[in-house]
Short mmCIF file of C-alpha atoms and ligand atoms in Angstrom, two decimals:
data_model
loop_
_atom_site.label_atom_id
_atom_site.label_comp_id
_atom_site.label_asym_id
_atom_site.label_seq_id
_atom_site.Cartn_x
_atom_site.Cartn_y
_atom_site.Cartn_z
CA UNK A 1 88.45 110.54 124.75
CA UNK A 2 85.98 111.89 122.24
CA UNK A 3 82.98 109.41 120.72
CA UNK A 4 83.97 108.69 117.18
CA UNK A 5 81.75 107.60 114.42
CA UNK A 6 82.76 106.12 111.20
CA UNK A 7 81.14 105.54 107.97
CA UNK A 8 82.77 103.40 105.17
CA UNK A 9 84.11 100.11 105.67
CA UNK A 10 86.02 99.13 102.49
CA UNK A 11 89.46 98.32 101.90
CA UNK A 12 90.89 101.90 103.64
CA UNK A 13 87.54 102.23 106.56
CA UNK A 14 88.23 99.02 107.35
CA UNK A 15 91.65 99.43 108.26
CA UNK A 16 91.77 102.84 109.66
CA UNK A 17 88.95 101.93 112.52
CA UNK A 18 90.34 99.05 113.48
CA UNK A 19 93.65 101.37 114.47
CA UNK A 20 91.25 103.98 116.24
CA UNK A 21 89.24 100.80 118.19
CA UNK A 22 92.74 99.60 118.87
CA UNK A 23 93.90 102.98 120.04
CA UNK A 24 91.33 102.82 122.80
CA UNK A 25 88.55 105.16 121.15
CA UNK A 26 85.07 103.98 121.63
CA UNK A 27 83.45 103.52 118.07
CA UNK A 28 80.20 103.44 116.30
CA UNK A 29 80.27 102.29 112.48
CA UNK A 30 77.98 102.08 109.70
CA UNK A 31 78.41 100.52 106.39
CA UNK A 32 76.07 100.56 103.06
CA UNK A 33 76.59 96.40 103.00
CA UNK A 34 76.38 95.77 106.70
CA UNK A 35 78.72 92.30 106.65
CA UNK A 36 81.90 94.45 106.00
CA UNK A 37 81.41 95.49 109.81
CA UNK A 38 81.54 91.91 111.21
CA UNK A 39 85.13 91.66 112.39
CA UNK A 40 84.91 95.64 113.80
CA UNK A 41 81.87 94.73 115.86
CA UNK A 42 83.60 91.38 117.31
CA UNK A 43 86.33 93.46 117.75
CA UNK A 44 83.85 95.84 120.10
CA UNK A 45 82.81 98.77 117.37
CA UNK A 46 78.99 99.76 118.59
CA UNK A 47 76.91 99.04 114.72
CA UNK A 48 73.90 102.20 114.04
CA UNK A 49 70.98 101.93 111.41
CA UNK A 50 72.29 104.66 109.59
CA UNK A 51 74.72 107.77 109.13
CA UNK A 52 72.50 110.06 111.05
CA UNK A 53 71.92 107.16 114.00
CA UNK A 54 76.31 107.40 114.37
CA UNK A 55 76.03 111.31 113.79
CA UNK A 56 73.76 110.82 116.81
CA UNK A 57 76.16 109.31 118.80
CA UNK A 58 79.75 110.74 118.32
CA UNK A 59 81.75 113.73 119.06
CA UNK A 60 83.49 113.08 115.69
CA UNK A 61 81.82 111.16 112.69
CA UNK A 62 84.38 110.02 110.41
CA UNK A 63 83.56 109.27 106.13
CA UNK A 64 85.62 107.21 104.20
CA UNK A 65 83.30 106.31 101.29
CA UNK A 66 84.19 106.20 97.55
CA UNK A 67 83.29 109.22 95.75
CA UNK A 68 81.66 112.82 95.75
CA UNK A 69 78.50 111.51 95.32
CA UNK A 70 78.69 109.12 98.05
CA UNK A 71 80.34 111.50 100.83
CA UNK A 72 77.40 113.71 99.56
CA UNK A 73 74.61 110.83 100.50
CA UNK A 74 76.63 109.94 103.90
CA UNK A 75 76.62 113.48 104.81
CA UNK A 76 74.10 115.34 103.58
CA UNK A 77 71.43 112.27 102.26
CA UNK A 78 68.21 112.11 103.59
CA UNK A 79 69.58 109.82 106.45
CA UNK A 80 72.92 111.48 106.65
CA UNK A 81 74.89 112.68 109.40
CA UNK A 82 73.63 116.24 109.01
CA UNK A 83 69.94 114.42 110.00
CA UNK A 84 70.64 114.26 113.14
CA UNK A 85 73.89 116.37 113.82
CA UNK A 86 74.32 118.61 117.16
CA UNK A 87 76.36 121.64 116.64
CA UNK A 88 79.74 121.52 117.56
CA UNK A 89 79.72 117.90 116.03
CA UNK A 90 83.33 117.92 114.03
CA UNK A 91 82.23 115.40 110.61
CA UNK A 92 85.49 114.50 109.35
CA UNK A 93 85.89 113.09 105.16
CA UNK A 94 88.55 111.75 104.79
CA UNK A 95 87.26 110.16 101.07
CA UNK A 96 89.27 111.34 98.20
CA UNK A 97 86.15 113.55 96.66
CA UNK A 98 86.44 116.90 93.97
CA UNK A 99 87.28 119.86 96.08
CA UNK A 100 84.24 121.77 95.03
CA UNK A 101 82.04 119.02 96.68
CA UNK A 102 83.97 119.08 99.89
CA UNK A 103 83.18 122.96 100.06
CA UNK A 104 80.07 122.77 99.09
CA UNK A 105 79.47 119.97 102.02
CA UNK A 106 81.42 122.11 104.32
CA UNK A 107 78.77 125.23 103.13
CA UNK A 108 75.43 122.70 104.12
CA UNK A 109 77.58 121.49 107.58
CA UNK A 110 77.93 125.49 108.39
CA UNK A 111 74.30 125.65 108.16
CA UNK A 112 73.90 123.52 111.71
CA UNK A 113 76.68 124.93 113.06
CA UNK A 114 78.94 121.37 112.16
CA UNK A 115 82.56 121.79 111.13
CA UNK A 116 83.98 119.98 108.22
CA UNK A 117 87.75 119.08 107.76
CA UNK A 118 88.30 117.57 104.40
CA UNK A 119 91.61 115.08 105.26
CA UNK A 120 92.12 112.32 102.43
CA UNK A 121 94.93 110.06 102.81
CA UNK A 122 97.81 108.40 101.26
CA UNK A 123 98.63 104.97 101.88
CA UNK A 124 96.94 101.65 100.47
CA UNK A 125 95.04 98.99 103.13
CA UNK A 126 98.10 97.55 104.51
CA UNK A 127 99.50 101.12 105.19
CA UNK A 128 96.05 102.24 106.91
CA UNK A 129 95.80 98.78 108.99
CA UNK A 130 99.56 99.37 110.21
CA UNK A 131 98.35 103.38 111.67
CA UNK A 132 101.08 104.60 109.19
CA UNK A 133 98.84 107.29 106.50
CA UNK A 134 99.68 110.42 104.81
CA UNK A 135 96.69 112.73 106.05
CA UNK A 136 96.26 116.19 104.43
CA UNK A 137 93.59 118.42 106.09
CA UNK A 138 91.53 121.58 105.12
CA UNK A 139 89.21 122.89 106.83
CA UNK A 140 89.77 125.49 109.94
CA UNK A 141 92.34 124.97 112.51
CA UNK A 142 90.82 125.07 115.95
CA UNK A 143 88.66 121.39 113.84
CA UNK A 144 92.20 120.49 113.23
CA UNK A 145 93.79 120.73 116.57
CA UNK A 146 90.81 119.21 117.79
CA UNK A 147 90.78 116.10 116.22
CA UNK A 148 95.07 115.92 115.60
CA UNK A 149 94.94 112.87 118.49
CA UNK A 150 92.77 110.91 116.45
CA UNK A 151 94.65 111.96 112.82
CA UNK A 152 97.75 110.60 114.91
CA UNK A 153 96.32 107.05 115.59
CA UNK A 154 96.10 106.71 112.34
CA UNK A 155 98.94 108.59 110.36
CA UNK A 156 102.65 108.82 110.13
CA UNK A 157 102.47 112.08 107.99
CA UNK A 158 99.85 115.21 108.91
CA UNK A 159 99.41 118.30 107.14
CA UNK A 160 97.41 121.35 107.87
CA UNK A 161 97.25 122.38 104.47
CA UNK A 162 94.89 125.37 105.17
CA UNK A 163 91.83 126.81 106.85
CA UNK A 164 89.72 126.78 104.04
CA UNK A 165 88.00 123.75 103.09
CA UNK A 166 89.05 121.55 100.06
CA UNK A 167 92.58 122.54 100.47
CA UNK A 168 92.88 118.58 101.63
CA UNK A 169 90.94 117.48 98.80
CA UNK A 170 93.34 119.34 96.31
CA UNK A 171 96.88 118.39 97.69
CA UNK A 172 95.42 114.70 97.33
CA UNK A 173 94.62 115.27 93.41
CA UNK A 174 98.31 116.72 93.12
CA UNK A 175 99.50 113.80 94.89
CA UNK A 176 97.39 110.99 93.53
CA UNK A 177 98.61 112.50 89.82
CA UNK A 178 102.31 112.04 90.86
CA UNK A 179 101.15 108.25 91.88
CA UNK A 180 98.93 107.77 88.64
CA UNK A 181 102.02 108.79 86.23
CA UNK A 182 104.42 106.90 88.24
CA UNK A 183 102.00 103.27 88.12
CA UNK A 184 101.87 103.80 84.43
CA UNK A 185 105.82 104.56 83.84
CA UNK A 186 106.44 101.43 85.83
CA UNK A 187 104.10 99.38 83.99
CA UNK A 188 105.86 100.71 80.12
CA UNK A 189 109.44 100.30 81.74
CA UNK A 190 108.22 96.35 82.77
CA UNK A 191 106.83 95.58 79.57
CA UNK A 192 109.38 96.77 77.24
CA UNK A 193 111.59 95.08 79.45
CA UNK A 194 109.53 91.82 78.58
CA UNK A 195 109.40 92.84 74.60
CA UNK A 196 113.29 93.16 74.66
CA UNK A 197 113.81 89.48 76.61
CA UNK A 198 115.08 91.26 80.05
CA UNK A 199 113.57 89.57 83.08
CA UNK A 200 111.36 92.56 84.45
CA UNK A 201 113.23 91.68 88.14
CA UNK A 202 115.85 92.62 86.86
CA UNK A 203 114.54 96.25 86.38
CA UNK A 204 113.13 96.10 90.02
CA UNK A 205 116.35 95.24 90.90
CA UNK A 206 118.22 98.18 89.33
CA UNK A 207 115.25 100.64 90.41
CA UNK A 208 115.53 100.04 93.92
CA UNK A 209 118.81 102.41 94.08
CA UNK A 210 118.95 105.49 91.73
CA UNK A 211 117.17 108.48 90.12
CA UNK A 212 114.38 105.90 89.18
CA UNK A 213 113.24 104.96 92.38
CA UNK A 214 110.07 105.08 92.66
CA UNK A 215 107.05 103.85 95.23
CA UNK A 216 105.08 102.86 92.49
CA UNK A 217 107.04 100.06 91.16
CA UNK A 218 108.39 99.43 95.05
CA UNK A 219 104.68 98.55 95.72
CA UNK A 220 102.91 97.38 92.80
CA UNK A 221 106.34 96.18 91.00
CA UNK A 222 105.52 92.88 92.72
CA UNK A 223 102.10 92.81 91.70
CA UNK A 224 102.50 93.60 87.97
CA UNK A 225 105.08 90.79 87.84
CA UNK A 226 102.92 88.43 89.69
CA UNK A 227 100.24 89.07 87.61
CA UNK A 228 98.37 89.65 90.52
CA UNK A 229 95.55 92.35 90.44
CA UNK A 230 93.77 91.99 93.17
CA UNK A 231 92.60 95.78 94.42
CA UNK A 232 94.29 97.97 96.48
CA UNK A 233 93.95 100.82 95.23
CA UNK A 234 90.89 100.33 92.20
CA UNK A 235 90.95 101.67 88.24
CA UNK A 236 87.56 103.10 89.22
CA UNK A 237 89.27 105.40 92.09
CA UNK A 238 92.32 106.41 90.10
CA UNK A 239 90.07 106.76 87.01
CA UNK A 240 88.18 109.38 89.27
CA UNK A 241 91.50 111.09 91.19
CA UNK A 242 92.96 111.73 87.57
CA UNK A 243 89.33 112.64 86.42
CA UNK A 244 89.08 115.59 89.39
CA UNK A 245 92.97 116.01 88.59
CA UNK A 246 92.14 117.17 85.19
CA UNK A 247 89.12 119.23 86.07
CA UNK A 248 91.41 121.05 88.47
CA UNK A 249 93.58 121.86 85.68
CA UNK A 250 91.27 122.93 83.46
CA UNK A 251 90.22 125.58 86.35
CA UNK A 252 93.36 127.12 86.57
CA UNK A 253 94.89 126.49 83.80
CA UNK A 254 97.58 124.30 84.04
CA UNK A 255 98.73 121.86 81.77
CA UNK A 256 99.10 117.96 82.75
CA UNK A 257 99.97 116.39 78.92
CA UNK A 258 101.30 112.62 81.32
CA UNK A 259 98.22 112.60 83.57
CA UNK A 260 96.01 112.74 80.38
CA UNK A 261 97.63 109.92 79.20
CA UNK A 262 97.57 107.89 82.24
CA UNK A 263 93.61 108.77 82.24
CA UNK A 264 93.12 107.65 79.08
CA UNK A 265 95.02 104.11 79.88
CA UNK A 266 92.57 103.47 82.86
CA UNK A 267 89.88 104.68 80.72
CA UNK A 268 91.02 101.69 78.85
CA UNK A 269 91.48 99.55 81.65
CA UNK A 270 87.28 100.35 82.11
CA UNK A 271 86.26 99.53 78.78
CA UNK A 272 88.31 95.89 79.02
CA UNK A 273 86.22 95.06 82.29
CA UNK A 274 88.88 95.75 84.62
CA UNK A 275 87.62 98.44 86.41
CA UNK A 276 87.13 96.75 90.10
CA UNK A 277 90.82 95.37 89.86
CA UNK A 278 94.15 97.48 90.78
CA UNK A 279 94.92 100.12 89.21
CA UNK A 280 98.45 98.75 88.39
CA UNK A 281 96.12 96.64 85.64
CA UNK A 282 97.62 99.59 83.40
CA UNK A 283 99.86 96.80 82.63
CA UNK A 284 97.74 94.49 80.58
CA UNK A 285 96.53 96.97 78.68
CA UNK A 286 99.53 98.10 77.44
CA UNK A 287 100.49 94.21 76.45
CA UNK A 288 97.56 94.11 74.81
CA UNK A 289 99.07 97.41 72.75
CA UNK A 290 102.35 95.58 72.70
CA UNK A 291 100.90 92.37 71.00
CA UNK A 292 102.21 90.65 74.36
N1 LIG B 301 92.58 101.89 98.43
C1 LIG B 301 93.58 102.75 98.52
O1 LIG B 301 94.76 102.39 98.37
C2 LIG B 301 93.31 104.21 98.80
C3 LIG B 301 94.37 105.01 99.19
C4 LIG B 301 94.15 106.36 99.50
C5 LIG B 301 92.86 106.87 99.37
N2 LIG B 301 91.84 106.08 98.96
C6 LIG B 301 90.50 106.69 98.84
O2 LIG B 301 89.75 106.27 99.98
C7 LIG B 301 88.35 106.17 99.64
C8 LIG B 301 87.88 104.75 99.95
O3 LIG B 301 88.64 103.86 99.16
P1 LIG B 301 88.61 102.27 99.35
O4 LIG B 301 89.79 101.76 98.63
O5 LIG B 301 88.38 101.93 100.76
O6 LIG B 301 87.31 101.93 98.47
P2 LIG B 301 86.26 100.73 98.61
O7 LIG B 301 86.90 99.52 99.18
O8 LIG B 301 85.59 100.63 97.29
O9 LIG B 301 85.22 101.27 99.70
C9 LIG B 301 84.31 102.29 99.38
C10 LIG B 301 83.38 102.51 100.53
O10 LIG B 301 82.41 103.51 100.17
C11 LIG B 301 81.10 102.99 100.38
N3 LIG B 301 80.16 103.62 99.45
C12 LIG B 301 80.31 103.80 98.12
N4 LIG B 301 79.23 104.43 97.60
C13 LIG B 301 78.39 104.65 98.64
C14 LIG B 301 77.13 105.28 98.74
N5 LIG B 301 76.50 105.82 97.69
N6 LIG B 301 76.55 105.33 99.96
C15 LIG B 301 77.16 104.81 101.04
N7 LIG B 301 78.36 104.21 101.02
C16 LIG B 301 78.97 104.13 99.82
C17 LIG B 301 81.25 101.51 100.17
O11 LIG B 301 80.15 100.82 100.72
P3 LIG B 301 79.89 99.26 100.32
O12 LIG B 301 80.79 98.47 101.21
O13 LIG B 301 78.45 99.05 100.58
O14 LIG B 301 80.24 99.13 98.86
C18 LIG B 301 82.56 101.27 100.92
O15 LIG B 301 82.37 101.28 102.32
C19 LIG B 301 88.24 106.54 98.16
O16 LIG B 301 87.88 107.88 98.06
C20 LIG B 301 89.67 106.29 97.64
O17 LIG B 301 89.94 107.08 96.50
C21 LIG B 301 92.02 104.75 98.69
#
């Protein structure tokens, strides 16, 4: 079984190396704030100093970090897996970064001779703790074949979307707009559902059959009615999905009028201090616009 390293303990890592550990790989992990590995390490992960010490130690180093900028510092940082990388070493990201940053990472891996699959995921923590992801992969496919065992620990859904790199990166955009719109129609449809005196159950109720039907108020329905904001899925990370969404966009041309809007409602959810809480915070912000 190949030596896999992993980088990027949050809410997803967290999850998703727990199901590799589980699945009998042998594991080495580093995190920026070290306590988040605790439970991995009881659990047998191996802990190294740094992203190059794990490059240094794994067939396969896996990145699950926040942002372009941080998959940049994890990868190609001063103490970054590219430090200390052998060629042939396959550095998987599976962060949700801008596409142009996973091919530009992908360029600086070439350089040693590392290959680069860019495979973000769908799913939420539960999802990744329960082995049961979307994964969408770019990058070329001899990388992909390679490491499909370890995509199928953790996934119920793979795609190969292509051979070049930050094909992955791009389906996720496309995909993380379809979620962003679909948080945001769920939140309007609850509160005018409070302005007009109908119990917003009720409207989870009728959703769950019918055209409507939609993950987004499946999963976060709950929440928003709870009140309960607790992240699973920040305002920060859909504030940068949409962000990268829009950039895409404005690449190619293409016009996304909802996804704008839904930007501009997290953008909102910043500014009011909300940004570390779920993304389904939409909600309060459009009370507050409600006089709720
Ligand atoms: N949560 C979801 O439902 C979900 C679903 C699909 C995809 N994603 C994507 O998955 C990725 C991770 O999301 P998450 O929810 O797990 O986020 P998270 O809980 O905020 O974790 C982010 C991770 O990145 C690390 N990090 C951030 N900046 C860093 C830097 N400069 N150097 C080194 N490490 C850095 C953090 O380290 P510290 O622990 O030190 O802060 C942490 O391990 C994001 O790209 C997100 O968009 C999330």
């Amino acid at each position: 079984m190949q030596r896999i390293g992993f980088i990027g303990l949050g809410l997803m890592g967290r999850g998703m190396s727990r199901v590799l550990l589980d699945a009998g790989y042998s594991l080495t992990v580093w995190n920026r704030t070290t306590k988040k590995a605790d439970e991995l390490m009881k659990a047998g992960a191996v802990w190294a100093g740094s992203p190059a010490e794990v490059a240094a130690a794994s067939d396969v180093v896996i990145t699950m970090v926040t942002d372009s900028a941080a998959s940049e510092e994890v990868i190609c940082g001063p103490a970054g897996v590219l430090k200390s990388a052998r060629p042939d070493l396959c550095v998987v990201d599976m962060s949700s970064i801008a596409p142009e940053m996973s091919r530009a990472i992908a360029a600086r891996a070439r350089e040693k001779s590392v290959i680069m699959l860019d495979a973000p995921v769908t799913g939420n923590p539960k999802v990744a703790a329960a082995g049961k992801l979307g994964i969408m992969v770019g990058g070329p496919v001899e990388a992909f074949e390679k490491c499909k065992p370890i995509f199928e620990a953790m996934a119920a859904k793979i795609v190969h979307v292509g051979e070049k790199n930050g094909l992955g990166t791009t389906l996720k955009l496309i995909n993380n707009l379809i979620l962003g719109v679909a948080i945001q129609a769920s939140a309007e449809a609850l509160v005018l559902a409070e302005k007009v005196g109908i119990d917003p159950r009720k409207v989870m109720e009728i959703t769950s059959v019918g055209g409507a039907r939609t993950g987004a108020m499946e999963t976060r329905g709950p929440w928003m009615i709870e009140r309960n904001f607790d992240p699973h899925f920040t305002v920060h990370n859909m504030y940068k999905d949409l962000s990268n969404a829009m950039k895409l966009a404005d690449g190619c041309g293409a016009v996304l009028p909802a996804t704008s809007i839904s930007l501009e409602m997290l953008r909102a959810a910043r500014s009011q201090g909300d940004g570390e809480k779920d993304s389904c915070i939409v909600l309060k912000v459009l009370e507050r616009l409600a006089g709720l």
